[in-house]
mmCIF file of C-alpha atoms in Angstrom:
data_model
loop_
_atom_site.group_PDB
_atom_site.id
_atom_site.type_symbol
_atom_site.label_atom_id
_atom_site.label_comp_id
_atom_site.label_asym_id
_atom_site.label_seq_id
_atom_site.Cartn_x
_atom_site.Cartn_y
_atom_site.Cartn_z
ATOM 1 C CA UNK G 717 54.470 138.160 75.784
ATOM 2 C CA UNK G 718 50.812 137.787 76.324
ATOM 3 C CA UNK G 719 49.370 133.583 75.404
ATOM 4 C CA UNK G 720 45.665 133.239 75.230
ATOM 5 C CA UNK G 721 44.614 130.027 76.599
ATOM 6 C CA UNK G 722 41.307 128.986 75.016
ATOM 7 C CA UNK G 723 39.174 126.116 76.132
ATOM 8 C CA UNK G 724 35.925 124.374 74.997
ATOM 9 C CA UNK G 725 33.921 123.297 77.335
ATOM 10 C CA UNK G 726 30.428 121.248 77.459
ATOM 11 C CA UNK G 727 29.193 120.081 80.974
ATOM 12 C CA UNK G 728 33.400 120.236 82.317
ATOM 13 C CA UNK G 729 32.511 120.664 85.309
ATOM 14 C CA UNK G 730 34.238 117.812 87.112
ATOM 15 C CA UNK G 731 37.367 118.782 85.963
ATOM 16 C CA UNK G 732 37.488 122.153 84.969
ATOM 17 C CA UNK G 733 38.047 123.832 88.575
ATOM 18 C CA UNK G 734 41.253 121.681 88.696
ATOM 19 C CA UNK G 735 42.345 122.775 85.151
ATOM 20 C CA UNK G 736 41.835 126.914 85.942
ATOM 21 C CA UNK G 737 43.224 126.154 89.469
ATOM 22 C CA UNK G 738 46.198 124.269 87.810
ATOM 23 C CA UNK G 739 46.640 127.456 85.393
ATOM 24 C CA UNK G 740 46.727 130.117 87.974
ATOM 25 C CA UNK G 741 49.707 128.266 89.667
ATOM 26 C CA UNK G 742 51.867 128.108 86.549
ATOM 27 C CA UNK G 743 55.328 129.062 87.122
ATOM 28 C CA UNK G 744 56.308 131.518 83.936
ATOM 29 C CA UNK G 745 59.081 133.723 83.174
ATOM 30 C CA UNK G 746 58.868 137.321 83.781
ATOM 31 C CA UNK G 747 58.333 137.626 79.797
ATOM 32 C CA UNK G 748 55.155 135.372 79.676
ATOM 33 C CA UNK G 749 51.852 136.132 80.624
ATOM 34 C CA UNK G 750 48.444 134.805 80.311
ATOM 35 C CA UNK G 751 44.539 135.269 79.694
ATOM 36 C CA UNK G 752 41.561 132.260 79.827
ATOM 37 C CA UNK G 753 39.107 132.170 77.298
ATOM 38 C CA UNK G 754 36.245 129.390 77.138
ATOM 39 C CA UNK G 755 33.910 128.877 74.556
ATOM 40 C CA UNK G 756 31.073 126.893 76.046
ATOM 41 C CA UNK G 757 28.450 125.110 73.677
ATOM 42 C CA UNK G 758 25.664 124.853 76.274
ATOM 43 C CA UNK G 759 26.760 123.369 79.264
ATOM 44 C CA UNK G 760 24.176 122.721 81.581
ATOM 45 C CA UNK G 761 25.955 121.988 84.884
ATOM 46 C CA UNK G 762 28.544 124.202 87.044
ATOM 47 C CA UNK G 763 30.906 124.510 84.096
ATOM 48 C CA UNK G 764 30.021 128.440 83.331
ATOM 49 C CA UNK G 765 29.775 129.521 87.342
ATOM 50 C CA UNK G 766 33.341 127.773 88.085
ATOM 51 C CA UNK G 767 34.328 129.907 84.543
ATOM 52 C CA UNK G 768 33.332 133.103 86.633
ATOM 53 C CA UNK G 769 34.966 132.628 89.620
ATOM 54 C CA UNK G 770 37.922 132.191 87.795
ATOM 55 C CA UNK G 771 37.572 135.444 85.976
ATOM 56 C CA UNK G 772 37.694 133.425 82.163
ATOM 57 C CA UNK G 773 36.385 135.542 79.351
ATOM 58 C CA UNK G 774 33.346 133.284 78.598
ATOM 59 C CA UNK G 775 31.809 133.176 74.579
ATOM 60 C CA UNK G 776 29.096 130.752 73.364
ATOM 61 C CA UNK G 777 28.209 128.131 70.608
ATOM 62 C CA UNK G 778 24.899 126.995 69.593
ATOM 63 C CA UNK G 779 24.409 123.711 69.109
ATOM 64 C CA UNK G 780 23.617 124.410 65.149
ATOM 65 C CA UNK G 781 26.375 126.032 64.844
ATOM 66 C CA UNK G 782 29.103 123.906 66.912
ATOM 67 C CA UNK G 783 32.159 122.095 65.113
ATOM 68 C CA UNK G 784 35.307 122.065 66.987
ATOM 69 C CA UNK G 785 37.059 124.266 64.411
ATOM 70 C CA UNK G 786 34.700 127.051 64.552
ATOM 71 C CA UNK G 787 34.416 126.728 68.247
ATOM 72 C CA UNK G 788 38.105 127.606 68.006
ATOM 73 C CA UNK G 789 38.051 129.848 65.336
ATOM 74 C CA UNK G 790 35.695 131.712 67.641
ATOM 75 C CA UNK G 791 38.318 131.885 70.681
ATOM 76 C CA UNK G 792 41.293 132.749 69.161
ATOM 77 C CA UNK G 793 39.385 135.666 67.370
ATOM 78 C CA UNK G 794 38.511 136.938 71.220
ATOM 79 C CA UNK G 795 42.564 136.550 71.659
ATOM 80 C CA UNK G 796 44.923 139.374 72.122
ATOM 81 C CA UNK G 797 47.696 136.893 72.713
ATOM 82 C CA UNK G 798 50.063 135.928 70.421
ATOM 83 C CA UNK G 799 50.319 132.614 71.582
ATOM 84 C CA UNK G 800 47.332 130.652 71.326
ATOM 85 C CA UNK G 801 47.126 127.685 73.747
ATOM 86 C CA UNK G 802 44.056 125.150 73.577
ATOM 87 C CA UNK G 803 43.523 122.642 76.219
ATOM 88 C CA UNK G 804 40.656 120.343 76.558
ATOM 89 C CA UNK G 805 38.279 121.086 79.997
ATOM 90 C CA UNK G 806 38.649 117.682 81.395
ATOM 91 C CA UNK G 807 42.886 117.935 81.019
ATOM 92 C CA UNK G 808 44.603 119.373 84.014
ATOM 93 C CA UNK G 809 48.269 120.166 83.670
ATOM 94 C CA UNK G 810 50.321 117.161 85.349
ATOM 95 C CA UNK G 811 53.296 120.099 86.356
ATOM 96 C CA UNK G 812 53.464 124.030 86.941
ATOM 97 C CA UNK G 813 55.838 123.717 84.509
ATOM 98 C CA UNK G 814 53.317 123.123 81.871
ATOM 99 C CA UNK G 815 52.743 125.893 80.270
ATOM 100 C CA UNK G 816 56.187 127.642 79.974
ATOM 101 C CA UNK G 817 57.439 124.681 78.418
ATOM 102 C CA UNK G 818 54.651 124.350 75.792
ATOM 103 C CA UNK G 819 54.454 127.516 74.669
ATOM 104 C CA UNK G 820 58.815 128.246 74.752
ATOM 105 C CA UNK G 821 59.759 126.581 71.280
ATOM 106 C CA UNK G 822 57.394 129.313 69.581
ATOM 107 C CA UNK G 823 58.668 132.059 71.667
ATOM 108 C CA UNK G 824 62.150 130.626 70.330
ATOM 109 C CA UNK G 825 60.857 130.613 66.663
ATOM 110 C CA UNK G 826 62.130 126.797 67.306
ATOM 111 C CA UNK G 827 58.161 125.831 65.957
ATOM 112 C CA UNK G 828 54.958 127.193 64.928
ATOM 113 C CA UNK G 829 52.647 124.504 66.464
ATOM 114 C CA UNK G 830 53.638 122.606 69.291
ATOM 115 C CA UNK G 831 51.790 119.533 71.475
ATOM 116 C CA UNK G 832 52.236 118.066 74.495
ATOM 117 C CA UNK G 833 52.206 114.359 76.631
ATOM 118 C CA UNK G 834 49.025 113.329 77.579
ATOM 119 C CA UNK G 835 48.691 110.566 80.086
ATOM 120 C CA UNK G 836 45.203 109.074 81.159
ATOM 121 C CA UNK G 837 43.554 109.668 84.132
ATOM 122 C CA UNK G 838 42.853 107.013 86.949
ATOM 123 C CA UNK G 839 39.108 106.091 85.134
ATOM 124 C CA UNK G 840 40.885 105.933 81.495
ATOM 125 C CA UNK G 841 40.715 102.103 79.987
ATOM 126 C CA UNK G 842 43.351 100.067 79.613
ATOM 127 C CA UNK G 843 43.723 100.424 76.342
ATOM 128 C CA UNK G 844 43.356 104.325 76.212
ATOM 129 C CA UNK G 845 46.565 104.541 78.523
ATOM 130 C CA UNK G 846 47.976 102.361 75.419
ATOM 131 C CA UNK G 847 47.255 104.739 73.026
ATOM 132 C CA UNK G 848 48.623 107.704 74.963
ATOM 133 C CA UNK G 849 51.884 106.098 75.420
ATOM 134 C CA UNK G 850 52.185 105.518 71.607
ATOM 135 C CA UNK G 851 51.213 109.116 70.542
ATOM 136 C CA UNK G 852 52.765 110.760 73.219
ATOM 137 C CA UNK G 853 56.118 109.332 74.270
ATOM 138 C CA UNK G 854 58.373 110.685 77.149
ATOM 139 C CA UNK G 855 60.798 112.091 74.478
ATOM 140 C CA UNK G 856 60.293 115.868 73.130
ATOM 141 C CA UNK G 857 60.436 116.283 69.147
ATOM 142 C CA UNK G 858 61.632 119.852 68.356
ATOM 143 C CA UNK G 859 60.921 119.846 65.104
ATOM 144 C CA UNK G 860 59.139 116.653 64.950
ATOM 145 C CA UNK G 861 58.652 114.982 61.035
ATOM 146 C CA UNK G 862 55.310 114.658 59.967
ATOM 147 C CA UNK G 863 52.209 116.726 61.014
ATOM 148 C CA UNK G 864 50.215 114.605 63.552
ATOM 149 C CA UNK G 865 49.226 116.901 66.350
ATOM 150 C CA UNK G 866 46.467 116.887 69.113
ATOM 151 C CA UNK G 867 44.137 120.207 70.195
ATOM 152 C CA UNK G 868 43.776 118.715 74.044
ATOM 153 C CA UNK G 869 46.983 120.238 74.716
ATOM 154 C CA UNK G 870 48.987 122.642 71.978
ATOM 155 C CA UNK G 871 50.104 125.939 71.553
ATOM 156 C CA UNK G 872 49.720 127.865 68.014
ATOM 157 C CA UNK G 873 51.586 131.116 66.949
ATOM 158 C CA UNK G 874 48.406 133.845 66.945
ATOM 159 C CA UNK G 875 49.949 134.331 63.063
ATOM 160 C CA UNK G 876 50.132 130.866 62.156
ATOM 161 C CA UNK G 877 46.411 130.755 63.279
ATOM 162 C CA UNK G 878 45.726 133.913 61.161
ATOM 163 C CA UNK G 879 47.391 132.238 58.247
ATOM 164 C CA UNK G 880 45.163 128.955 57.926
ATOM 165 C CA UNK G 881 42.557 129.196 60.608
ATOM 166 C CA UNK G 882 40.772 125.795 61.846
ATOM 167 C CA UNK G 883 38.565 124.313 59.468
ATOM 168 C CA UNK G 884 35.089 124.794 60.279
ATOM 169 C CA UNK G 885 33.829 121.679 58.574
ATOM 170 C CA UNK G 886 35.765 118.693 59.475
ATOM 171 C CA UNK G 887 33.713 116.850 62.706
ATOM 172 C CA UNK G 888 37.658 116.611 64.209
ATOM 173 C CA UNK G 889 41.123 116.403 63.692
ATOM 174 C CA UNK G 890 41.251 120.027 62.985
ATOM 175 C CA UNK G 891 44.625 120.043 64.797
ATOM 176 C CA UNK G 892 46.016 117.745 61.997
ATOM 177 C CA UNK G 893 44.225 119.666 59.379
ATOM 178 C CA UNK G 894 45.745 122.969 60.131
ATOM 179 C CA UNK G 895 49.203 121.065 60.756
ATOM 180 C CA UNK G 896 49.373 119.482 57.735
ATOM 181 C CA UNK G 897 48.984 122.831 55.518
ATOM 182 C CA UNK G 898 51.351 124.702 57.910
ATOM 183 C CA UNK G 899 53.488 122.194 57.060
ATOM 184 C CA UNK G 900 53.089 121.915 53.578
ATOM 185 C CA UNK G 901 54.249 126.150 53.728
ATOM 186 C CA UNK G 902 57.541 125.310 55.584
ATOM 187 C CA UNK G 903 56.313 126.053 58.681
ATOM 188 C CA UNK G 904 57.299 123.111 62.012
ATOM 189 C CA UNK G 905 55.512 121.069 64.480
ATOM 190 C CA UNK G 906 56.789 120.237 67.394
ATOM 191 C CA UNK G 907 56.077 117.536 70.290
ATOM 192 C CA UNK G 908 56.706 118.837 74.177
ATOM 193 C CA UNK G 909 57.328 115.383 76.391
ATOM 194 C CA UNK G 910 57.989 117.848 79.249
ATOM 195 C CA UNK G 911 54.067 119.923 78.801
ATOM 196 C CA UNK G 912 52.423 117.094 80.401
ATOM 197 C CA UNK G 913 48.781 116.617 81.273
ATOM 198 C CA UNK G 914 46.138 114.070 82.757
ATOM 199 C CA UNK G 915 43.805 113.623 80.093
ATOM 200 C CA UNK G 916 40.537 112.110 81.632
ATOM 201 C CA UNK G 917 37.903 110.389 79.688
ATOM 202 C CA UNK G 918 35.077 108.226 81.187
ATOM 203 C CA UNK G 919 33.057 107.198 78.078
ATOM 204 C CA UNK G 920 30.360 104.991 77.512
ATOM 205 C CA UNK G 921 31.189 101.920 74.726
ATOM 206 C CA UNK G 922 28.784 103.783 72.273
ATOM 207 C CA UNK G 923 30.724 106.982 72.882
ATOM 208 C CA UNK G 924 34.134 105.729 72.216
ATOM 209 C CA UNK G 925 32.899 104.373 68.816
ATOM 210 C CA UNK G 926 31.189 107.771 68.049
ATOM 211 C CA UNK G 927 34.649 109.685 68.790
ATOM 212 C CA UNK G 928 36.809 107.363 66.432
ATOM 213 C CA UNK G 929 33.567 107.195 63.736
ATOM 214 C CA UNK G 930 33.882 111.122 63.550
ATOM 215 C CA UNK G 931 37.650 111.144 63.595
ATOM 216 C CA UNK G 932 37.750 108.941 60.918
ATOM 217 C CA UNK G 933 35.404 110.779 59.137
ATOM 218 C CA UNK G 934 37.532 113.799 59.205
ATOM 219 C CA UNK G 935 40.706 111.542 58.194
ATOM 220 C CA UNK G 936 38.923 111.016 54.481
ATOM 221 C CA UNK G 937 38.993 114.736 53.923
ATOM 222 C CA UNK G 938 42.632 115.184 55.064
ATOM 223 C CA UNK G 939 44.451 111.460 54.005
ATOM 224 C CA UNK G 940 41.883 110.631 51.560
ATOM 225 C CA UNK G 941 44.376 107.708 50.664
ATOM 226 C CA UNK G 942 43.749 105.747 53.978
ATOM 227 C CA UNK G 943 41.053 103.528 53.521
ATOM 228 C CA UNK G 944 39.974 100.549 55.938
ATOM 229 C CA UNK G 945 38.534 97.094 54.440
ATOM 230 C CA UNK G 946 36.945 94.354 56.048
ATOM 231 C CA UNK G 947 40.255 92.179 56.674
ATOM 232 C CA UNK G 948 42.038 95.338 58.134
ATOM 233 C CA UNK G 949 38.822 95.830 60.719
ATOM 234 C CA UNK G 950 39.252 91.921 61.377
ATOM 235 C CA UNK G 951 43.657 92.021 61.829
ATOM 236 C CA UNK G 952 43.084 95.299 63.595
ATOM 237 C CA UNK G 953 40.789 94.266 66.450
ATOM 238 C CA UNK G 954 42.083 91.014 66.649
ATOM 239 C CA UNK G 955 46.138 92.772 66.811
ATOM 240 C CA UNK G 956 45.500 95.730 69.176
ATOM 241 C CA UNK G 957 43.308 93.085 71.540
ATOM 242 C CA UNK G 958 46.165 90.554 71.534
ATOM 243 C CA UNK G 959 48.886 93.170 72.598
ATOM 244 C CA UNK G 960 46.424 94.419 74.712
ATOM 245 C CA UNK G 961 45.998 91.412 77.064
ATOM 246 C CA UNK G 962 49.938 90.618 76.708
ATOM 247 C CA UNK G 963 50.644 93.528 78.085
ATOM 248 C CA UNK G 964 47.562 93.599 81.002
ATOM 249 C CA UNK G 965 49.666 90.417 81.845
ATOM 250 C CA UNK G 966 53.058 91.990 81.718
ATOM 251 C CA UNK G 967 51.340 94.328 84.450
ATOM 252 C CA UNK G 968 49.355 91.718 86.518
ATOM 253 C CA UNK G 969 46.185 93.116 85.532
ATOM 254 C CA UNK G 970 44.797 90.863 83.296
ATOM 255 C CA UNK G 971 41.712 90.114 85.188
ATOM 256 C CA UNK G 972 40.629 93.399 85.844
ATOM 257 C CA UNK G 973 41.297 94.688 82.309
ATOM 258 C CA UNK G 974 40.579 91.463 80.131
ATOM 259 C CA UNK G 975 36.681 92.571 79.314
ATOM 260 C CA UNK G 976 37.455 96.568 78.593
ATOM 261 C CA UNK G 977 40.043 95.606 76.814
ATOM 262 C CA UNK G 978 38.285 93.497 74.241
ATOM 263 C CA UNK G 979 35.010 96.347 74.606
ATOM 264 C CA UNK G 980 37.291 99.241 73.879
ATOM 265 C CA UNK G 981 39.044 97.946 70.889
ATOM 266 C CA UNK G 982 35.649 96.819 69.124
ATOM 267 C CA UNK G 983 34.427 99.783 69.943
ATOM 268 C CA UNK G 984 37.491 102.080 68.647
ATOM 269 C CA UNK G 985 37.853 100.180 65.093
ATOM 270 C CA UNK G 986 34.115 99.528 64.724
ATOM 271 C CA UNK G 987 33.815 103.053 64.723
ATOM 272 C CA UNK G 988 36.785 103.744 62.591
ATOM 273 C CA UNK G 989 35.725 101.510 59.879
ATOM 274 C CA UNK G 990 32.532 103.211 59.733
ATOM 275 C CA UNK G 991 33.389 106.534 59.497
ATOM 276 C CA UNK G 992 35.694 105.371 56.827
ATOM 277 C CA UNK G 993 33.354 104.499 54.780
ATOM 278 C CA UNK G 994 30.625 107.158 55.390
ATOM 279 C CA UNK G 995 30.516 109.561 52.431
ATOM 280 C CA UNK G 996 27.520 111.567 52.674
ATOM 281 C CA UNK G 997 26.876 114.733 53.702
ATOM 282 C CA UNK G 998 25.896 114.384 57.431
ATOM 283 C CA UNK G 999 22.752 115.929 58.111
ATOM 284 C CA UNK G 1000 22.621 118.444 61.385
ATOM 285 C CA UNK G 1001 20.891 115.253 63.456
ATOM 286 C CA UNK G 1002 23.985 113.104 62.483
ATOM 287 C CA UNK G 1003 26.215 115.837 63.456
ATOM 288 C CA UNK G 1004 24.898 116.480 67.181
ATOM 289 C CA UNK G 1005 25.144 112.265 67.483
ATOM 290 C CA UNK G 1006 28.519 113.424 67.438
ATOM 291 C CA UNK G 1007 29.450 116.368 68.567
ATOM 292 C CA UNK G 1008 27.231 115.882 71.886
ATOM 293 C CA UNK G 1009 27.194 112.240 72.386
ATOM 294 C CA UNK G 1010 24.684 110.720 75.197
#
């Protein structure tokens, strides 16, 4: 059985030798194989040569035309697998284990979308590792309840993907999005503890709040009943800070982590309450604020 692993890449090139390298030293089964596909969107640094070396099939996204859905869409039409496995340039697989365990409950017909662990890198905040450890516990799910899923590191049945396809307009959560209807059709989600990778992210403060702005954004058109006021902004920064710092103390770290604690979670909910309460149609300048943040 042939999975197409499909990456997008902008400027990965820190990371990205690590993540092919990692791939190339998978252990698999004798009935799994594997192909590399990245869809750039005008990277600018090494990310493309490193690509070459490691014999990826390479496509490109302009910037006018870049979402992460249609980036997708875009890779998995290049596919001949029929497992499609996404995985973000700047994740590299913790295991050589990895990728036979993501992609064996669909070769099982055990699910039709499956995720895996992510745990932050050495540069991730404080309160970043926090939110990995919530999302993605050390317990698998197989089927899992609910349709929450994350494109940094899943696997998607090539006919699942043919089915509903990544929405092309959302500015993210187009993992959710196509989870969510494949759900609503019977069809199962499932969470891998064991497909574990580093997930690294060094973001400026403005960044972060772009990435949870746009999320957010994207939330309205798929749980349109969410909605954030003023007093949930307030008990949500002042909450997440609070078990923030109790926890930084648990772990002796207090000192180090007390100021990116209290940076990240302004930053996070700031930019959640905004996005939850942007309704117009984002203009193409708006959209490159956040799909290519400074």
């Amino acid at each position: 059985m042939l999975t197409s692993i499909v990456i997008r890449t902008l400027n990965e090139a820190q990371y990205l030798n690590g993540l092919l390298t990692s791939i190339h030293q998978q252990k698999l089964s004798n009935e799994l194989r594997f192909e590399v596909i990245l869809i750039d969107s005008g990277s600018t640094d090494e990310t493309l040569k490193i690509a070459k070396h490691h014999n990826c099939m390479i496509g490109h996204i302009t910037r006018k035309e870049f979402s992460f859905g249609r980036s997708l869409n875009i890779g998995c039409q290049m596919a001949k697998g029929e497992i499609l496995v996404f995985i973000s340039g700047h994740c590299v697989p913790k295991d050589k284990q990895w990728l036979q365990a993501l992609c064996l409950p669909i070769m099982n017909k055990q699910a039709d979308y499956t995720y895996g662990r992510q745990v932050g890198g050495e540069e991730s905040q404080f309160s970043e590792h926090r939110i990995f450890s919530k999302y993605f516990p050390q317990q698998s799910k197989i089927p899992q309840d609910g349709f929450y899923c994350n494109n940094a590191n899943s696997a998607l049945s090539h006919k699942s993907w043919k089915a509903f396809q990544f929405n092309e307009e959302l500015t993210g959560l187009e993992d959710m999005d196509l989870a969510r209807r494949l759900v609503e059709r019977k069809g199962k989600v499932a969470y891998i503890a064991e497909a574990c990778v580093y997930h690294h992210h060094s973001e400026s403060w403005s960044s972060i709040q772009r990435r949870f702005e746009r999320e957010a954004i994207a939330l309205q058109k798929i749980m349109p009943q969410v909605h954030i006021g003023r007093r949930d902004l307030i008990r949500y920064i002042i909450s997440s800070i609070w078990l923030d710092l109790r926890a930084s103390l648990r772990d002796k770290t207090f000192l180090k982590n007390v100021k990116s604690i209290i940076l990240y979670r302004f930053s996070q909910y700031r930019g959640s309450y905004k996005g939850n309460h942007e309704h117009r149609i984002l203009s193409h300048k708006k959209k490159e604020i956040y799909f290519y943040p400074d």
